[in-house]
mmCIF file of C-alpha atoms in Angstrom:
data_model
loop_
_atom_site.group_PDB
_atom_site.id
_atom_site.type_symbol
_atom_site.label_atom_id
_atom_site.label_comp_id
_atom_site.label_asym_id
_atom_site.label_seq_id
_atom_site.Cartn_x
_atom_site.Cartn_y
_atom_site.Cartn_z
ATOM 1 C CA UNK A 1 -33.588 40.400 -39.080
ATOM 2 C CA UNK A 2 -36.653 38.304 -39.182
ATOM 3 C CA UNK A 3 -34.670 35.016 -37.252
ATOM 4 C CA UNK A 4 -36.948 32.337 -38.453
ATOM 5 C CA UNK A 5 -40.012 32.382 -41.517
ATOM 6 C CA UNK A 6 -42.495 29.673 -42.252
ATOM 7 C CA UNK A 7 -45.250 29.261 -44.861
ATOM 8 C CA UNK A 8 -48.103 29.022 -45.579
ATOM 9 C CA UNK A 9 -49.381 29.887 -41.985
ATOM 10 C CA UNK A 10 -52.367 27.688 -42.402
ATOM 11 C CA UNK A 11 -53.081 24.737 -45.258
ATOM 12 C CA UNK A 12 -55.784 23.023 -45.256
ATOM 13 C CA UNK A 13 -55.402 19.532 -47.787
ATOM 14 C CA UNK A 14 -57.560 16.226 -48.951
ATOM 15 C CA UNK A 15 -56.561 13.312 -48.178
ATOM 16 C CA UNK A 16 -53.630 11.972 -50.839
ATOM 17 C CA UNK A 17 -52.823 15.823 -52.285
ATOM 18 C CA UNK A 18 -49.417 16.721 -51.726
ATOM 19 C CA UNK A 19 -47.582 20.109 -50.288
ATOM 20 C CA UNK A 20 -44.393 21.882 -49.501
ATOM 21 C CA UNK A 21 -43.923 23.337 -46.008
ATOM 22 C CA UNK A 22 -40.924 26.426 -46.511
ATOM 23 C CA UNK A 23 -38.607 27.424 -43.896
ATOM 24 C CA UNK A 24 -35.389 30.013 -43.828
ATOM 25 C CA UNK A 25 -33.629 31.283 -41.161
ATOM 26 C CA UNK A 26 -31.281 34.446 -41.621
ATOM 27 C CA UNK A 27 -29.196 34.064 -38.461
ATOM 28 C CA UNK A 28 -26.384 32.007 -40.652
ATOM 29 C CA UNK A 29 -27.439 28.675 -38.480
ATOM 30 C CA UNK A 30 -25.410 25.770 -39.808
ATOM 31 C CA UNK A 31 -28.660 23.197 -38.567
ATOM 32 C CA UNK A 32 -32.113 23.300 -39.431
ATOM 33 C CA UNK A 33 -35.028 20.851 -37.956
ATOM 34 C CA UNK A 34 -38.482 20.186 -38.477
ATOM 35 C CA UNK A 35 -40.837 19.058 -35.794
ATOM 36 C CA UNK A 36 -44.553 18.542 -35.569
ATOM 37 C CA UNK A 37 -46.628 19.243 -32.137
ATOM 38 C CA UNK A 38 -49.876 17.514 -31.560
ATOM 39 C CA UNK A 39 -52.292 18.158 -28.691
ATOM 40 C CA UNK A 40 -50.807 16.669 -25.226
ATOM 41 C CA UNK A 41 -47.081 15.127 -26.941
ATOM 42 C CA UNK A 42 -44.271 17.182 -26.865
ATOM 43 C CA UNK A 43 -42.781 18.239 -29.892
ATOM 44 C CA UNK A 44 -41.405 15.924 -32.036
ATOM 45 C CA UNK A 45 -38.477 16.077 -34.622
ATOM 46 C CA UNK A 46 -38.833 14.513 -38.161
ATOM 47 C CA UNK A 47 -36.123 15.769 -39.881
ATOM 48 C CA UNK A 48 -32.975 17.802 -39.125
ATOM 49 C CA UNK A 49 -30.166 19.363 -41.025
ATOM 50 C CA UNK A 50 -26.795 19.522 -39.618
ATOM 51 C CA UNK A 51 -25.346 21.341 -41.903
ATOM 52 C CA UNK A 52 -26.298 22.697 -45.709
ATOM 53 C CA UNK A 53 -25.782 19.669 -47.894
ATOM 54 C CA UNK A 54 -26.424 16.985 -45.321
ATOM 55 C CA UNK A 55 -30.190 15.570 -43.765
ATOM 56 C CA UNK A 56 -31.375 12.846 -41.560
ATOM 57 C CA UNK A 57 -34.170 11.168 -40.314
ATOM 58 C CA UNK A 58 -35.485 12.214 -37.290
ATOM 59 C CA UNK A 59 -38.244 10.432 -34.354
ATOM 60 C CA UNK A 60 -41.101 10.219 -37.009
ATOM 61 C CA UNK A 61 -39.928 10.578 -40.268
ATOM 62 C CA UNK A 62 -42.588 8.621 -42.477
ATOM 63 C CA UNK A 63 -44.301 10.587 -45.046
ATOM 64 C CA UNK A 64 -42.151 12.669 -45.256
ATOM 65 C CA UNK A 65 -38.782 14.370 -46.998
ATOM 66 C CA UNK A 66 -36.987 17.801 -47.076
ATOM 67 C CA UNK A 67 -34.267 19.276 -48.958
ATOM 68 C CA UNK A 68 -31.845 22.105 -47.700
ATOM 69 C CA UNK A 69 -31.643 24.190 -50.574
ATOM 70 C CA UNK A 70 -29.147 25.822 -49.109
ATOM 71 C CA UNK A 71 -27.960 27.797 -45.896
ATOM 72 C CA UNK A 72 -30.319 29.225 -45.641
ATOM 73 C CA UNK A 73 -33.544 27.247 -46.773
ATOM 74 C CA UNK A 74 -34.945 23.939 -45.342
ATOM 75 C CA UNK A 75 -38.151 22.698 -47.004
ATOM 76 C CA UNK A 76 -40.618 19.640 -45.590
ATOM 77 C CA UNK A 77 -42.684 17.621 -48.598
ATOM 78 C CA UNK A 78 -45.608 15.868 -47.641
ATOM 79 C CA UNK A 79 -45.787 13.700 -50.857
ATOM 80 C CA UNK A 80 -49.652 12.185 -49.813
ATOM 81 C CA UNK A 81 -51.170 13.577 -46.994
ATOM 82 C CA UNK A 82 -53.226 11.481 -44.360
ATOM 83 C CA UNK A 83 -55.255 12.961 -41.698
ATOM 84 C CA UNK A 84 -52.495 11.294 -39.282
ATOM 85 C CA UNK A 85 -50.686 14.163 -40.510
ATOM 86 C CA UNK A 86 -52.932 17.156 -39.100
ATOM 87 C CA UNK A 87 -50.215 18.782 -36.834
ATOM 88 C CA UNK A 88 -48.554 22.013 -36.084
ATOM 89 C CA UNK A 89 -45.364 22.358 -37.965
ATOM 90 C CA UNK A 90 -42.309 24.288 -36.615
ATOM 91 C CA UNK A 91 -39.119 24.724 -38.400
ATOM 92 C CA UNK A 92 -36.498 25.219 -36.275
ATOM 93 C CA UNK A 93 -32.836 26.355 -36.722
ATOM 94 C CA UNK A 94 -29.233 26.360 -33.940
ATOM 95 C CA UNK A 95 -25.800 27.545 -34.835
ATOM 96 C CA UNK A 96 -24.511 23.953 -34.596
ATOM 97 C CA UNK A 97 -25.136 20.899 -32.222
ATOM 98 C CA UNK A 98 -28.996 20.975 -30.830
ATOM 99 C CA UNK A 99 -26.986 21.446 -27.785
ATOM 100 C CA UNK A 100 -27.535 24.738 -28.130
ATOM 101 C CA UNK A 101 -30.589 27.117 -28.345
ATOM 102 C CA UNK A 102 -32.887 26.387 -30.935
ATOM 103 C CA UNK A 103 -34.707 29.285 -32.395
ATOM 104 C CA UNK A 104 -38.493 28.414 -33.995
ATOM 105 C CA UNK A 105 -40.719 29.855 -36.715
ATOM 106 C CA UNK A 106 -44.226 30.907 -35.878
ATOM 107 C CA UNK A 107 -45.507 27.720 -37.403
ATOM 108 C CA UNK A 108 -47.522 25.859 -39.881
ATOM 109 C CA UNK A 109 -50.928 24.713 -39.038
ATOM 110 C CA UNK A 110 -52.104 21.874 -41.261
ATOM 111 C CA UNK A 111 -55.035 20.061 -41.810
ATOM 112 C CA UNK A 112 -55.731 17.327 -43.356
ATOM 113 C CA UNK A 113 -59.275 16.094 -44.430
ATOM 114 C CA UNK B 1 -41.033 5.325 -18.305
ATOM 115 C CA UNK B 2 -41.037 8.734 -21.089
ATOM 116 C CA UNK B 3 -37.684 10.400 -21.712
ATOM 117 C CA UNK B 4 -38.809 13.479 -20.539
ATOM 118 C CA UNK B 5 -42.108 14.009 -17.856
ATOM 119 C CA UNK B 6 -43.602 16.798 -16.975
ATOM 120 C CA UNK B 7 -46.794 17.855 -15.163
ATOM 121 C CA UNK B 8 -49.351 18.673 -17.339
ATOM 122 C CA UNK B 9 -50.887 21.131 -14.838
ATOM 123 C CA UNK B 10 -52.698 23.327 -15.767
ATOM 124 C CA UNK B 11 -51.473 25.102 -12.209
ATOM 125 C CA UNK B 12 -53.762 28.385 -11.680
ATOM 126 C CA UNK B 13 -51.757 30.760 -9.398
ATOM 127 C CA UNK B 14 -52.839 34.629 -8.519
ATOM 128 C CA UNK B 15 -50.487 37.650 -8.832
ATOM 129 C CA UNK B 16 -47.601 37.293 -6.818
ATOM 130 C CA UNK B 17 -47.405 33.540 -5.783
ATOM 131 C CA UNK B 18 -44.640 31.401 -6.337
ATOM 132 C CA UNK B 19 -44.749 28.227 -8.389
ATOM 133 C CA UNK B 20 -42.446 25.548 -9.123
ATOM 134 C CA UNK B 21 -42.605 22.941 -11.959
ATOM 135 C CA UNK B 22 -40.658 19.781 -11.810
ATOM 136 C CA UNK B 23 -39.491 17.666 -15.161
ATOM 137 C CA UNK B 24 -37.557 13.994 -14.227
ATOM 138 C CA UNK B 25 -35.662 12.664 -17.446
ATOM 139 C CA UNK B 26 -34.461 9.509 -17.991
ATOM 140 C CA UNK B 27 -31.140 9.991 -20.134
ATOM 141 C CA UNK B 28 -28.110 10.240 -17.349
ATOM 142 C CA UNK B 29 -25.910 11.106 -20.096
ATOM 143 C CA UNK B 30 -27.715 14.390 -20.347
ATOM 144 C CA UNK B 31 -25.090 17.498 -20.014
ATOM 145 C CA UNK B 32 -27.071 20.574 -21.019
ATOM 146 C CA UNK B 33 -30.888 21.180 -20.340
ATOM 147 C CA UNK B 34 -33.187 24.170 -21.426
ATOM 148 C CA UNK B 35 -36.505 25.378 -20.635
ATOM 149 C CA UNK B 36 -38.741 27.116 -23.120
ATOM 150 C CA UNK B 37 -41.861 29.441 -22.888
ATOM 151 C CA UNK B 38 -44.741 28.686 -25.585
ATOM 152 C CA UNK B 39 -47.902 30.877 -25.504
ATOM 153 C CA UNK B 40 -50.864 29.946 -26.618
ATOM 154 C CA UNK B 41 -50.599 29.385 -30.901
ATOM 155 C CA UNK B 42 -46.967 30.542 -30.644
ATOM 156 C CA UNK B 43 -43.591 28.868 -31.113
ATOM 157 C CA UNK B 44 -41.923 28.245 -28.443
ATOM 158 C CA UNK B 45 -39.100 30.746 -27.424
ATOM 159 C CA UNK B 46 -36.084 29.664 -24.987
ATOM 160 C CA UNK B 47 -36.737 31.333 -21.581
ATOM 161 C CA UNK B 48 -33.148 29.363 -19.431
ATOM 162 C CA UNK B 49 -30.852 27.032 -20.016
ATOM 163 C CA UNK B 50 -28.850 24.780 -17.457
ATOM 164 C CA UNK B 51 -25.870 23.420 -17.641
ATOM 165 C CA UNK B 52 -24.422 22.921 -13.977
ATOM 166 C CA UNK B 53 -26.271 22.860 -11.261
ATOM 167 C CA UNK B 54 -28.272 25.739 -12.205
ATOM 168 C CA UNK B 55 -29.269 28.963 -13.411
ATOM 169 C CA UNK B 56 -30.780 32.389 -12.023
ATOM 170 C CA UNK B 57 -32.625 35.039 -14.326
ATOM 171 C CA UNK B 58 -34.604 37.662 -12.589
ATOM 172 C CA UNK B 59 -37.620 36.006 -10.698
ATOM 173 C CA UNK B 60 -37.097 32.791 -12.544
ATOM 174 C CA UNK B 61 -34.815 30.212 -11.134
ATOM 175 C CA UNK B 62 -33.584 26.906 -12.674
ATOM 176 C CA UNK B 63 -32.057 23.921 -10.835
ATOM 177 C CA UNK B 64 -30.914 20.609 -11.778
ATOM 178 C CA UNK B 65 -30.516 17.657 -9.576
ATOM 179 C CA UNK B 66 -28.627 15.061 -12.065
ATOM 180 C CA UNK B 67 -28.698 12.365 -9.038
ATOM 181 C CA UNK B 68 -31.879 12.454 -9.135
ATOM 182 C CA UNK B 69 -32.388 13.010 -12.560
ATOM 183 C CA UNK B 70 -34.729 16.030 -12.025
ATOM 184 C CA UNK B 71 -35.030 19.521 -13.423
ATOM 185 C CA UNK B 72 -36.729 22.421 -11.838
ATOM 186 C CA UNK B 73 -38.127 26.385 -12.444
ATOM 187 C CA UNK B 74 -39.122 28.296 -9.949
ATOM 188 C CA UNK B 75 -41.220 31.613 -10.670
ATOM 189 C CA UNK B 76 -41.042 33.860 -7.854
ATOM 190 C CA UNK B 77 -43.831 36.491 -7.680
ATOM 191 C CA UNK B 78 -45.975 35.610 -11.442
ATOM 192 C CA UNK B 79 -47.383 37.882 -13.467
ATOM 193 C CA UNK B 80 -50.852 37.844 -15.781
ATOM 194 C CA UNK B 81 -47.980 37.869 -18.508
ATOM 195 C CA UNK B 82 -46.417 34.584 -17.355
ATOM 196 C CA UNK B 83 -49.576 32.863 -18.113
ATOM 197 C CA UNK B 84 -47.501 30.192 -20.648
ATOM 198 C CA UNK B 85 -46.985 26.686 -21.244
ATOM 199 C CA UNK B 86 -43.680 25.708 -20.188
ATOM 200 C CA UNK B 87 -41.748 23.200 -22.232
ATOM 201 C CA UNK B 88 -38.499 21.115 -20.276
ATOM 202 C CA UNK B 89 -36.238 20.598 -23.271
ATOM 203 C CA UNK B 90 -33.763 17.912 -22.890
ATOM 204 C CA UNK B 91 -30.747 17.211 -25.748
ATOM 205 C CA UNK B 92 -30.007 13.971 -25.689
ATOM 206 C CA UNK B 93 -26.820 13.640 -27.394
ATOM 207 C CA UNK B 94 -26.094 14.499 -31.121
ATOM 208 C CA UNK B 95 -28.788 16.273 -32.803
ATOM 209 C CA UNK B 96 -31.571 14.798 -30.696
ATOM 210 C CA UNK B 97 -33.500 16.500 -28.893
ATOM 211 C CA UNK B 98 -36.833 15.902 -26.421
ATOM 212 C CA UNK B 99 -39.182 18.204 -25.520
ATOM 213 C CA UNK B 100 -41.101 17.335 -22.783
ATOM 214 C CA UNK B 101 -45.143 17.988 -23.465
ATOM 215 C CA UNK B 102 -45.317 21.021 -21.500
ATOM 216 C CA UNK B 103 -46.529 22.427 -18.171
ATOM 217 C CA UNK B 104 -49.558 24.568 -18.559
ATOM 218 C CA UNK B 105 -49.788 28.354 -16.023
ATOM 219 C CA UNK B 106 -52.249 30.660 -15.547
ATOM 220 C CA UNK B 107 -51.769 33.260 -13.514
ATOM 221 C CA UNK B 108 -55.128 35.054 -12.355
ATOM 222 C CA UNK B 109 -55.306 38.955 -11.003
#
């Protein structure tokens, strides 16, 4: 039972490439979020999934998209990257409302030159 | 005024001391409330959650004060391994969520 799995652990990009950020969770969670954490800010959600077939636009959703491929899988596209975008990504997942306990992946750690 | 404020800290506490964080939030319609642990280049893992007026695990102690909008932890006699940043998580209705920016302990032998 590995709960939650991210990668690429680090990425380092140029300005304007583009890159996938994977997620799955094997807990059978229903909803699925993405958040980035810069220095000093609290984390911060871009997208969530309440359930497989359904997404939504989170605080800072702008430059970004996702797709849950299914239950299991939640996936966050950066279509052109801007150095705005150097963060620490965490894909989270909870058995239903965010009420509930969220469980995290280690993390992504993007740069962006 | 943020949605959810913390002290940054960092606090620096030896072995054995007591420390308390506060976190004030500004949604009233707020019903459940969580803290969570994040070491350094980790995720962040729950450590309590609160949902009435508040919550006792071991030497770590929760409390909520919705009059005056105000959660609390208490960590009675820290450890090197409590050395953390903790986060004051509060769900704000649906599937948003705010995560405060985190409280920063060290705890020194």
């Amino acid at each position: 039972n590995a709960g939650v799995t991210q990668t690429p652990k680090f990425q380092v990009l140029k300005t304007g490439q583009s890159m996938t950020l994977q997620c799955a969770q094997d807990m059978n969670h229903n909803s699925m979020y993405w958040y980035r954490q810069d220095p000093g800010m609290g984390l911060r959600l871009i997208y969530y999934s309440a359930s497989e077939g359904t997404t939504d636009k989170g605080e800072v959703p702008n430059g970004y998209n996702v797709s849950r491929l299914n239950k299991r899988e939640f996936s966050l596209r950066l279509e052109s990257a801007a150095p705005s975008q150097t963060s620490v990504y965490f894909c989270a997942s909870s058995e239903g409302l965010v009420q509930e306990t969220q469980y995290f992946g280690p993390g992504t750690r993007l740069l962006v030159l | 005024r943020k949605e959810v404020e913390q002290d940054p800290g960092p606090f620096n506490v030896p072995e054995g001391a007591t420390v308390a964080f506060n976190c004030t939030y500004s949604n009233s319609a707020s019903q459940s409330f969580f803290w969570y642990r994040q070491d350094c280049r980790k995720e962040p893992k729950l450590l309590m959650s609160v949902y009435s007026s508040g919550n006792e695990d071991g030497r770590f102690t929760a409390q909520l004060n919705r009059a005056s909008q105000y959660i609390s932890l208490l960590i009675r006699d820290s450890k090197l391994s409590d050395s953390a940043t903790y986060l004051c998580v509060v769900p704000t209705g649906g599937f948003k969520t705010i995560f405060g920016a985190g409280t920063r302990l060290f705890v020194k032998a």
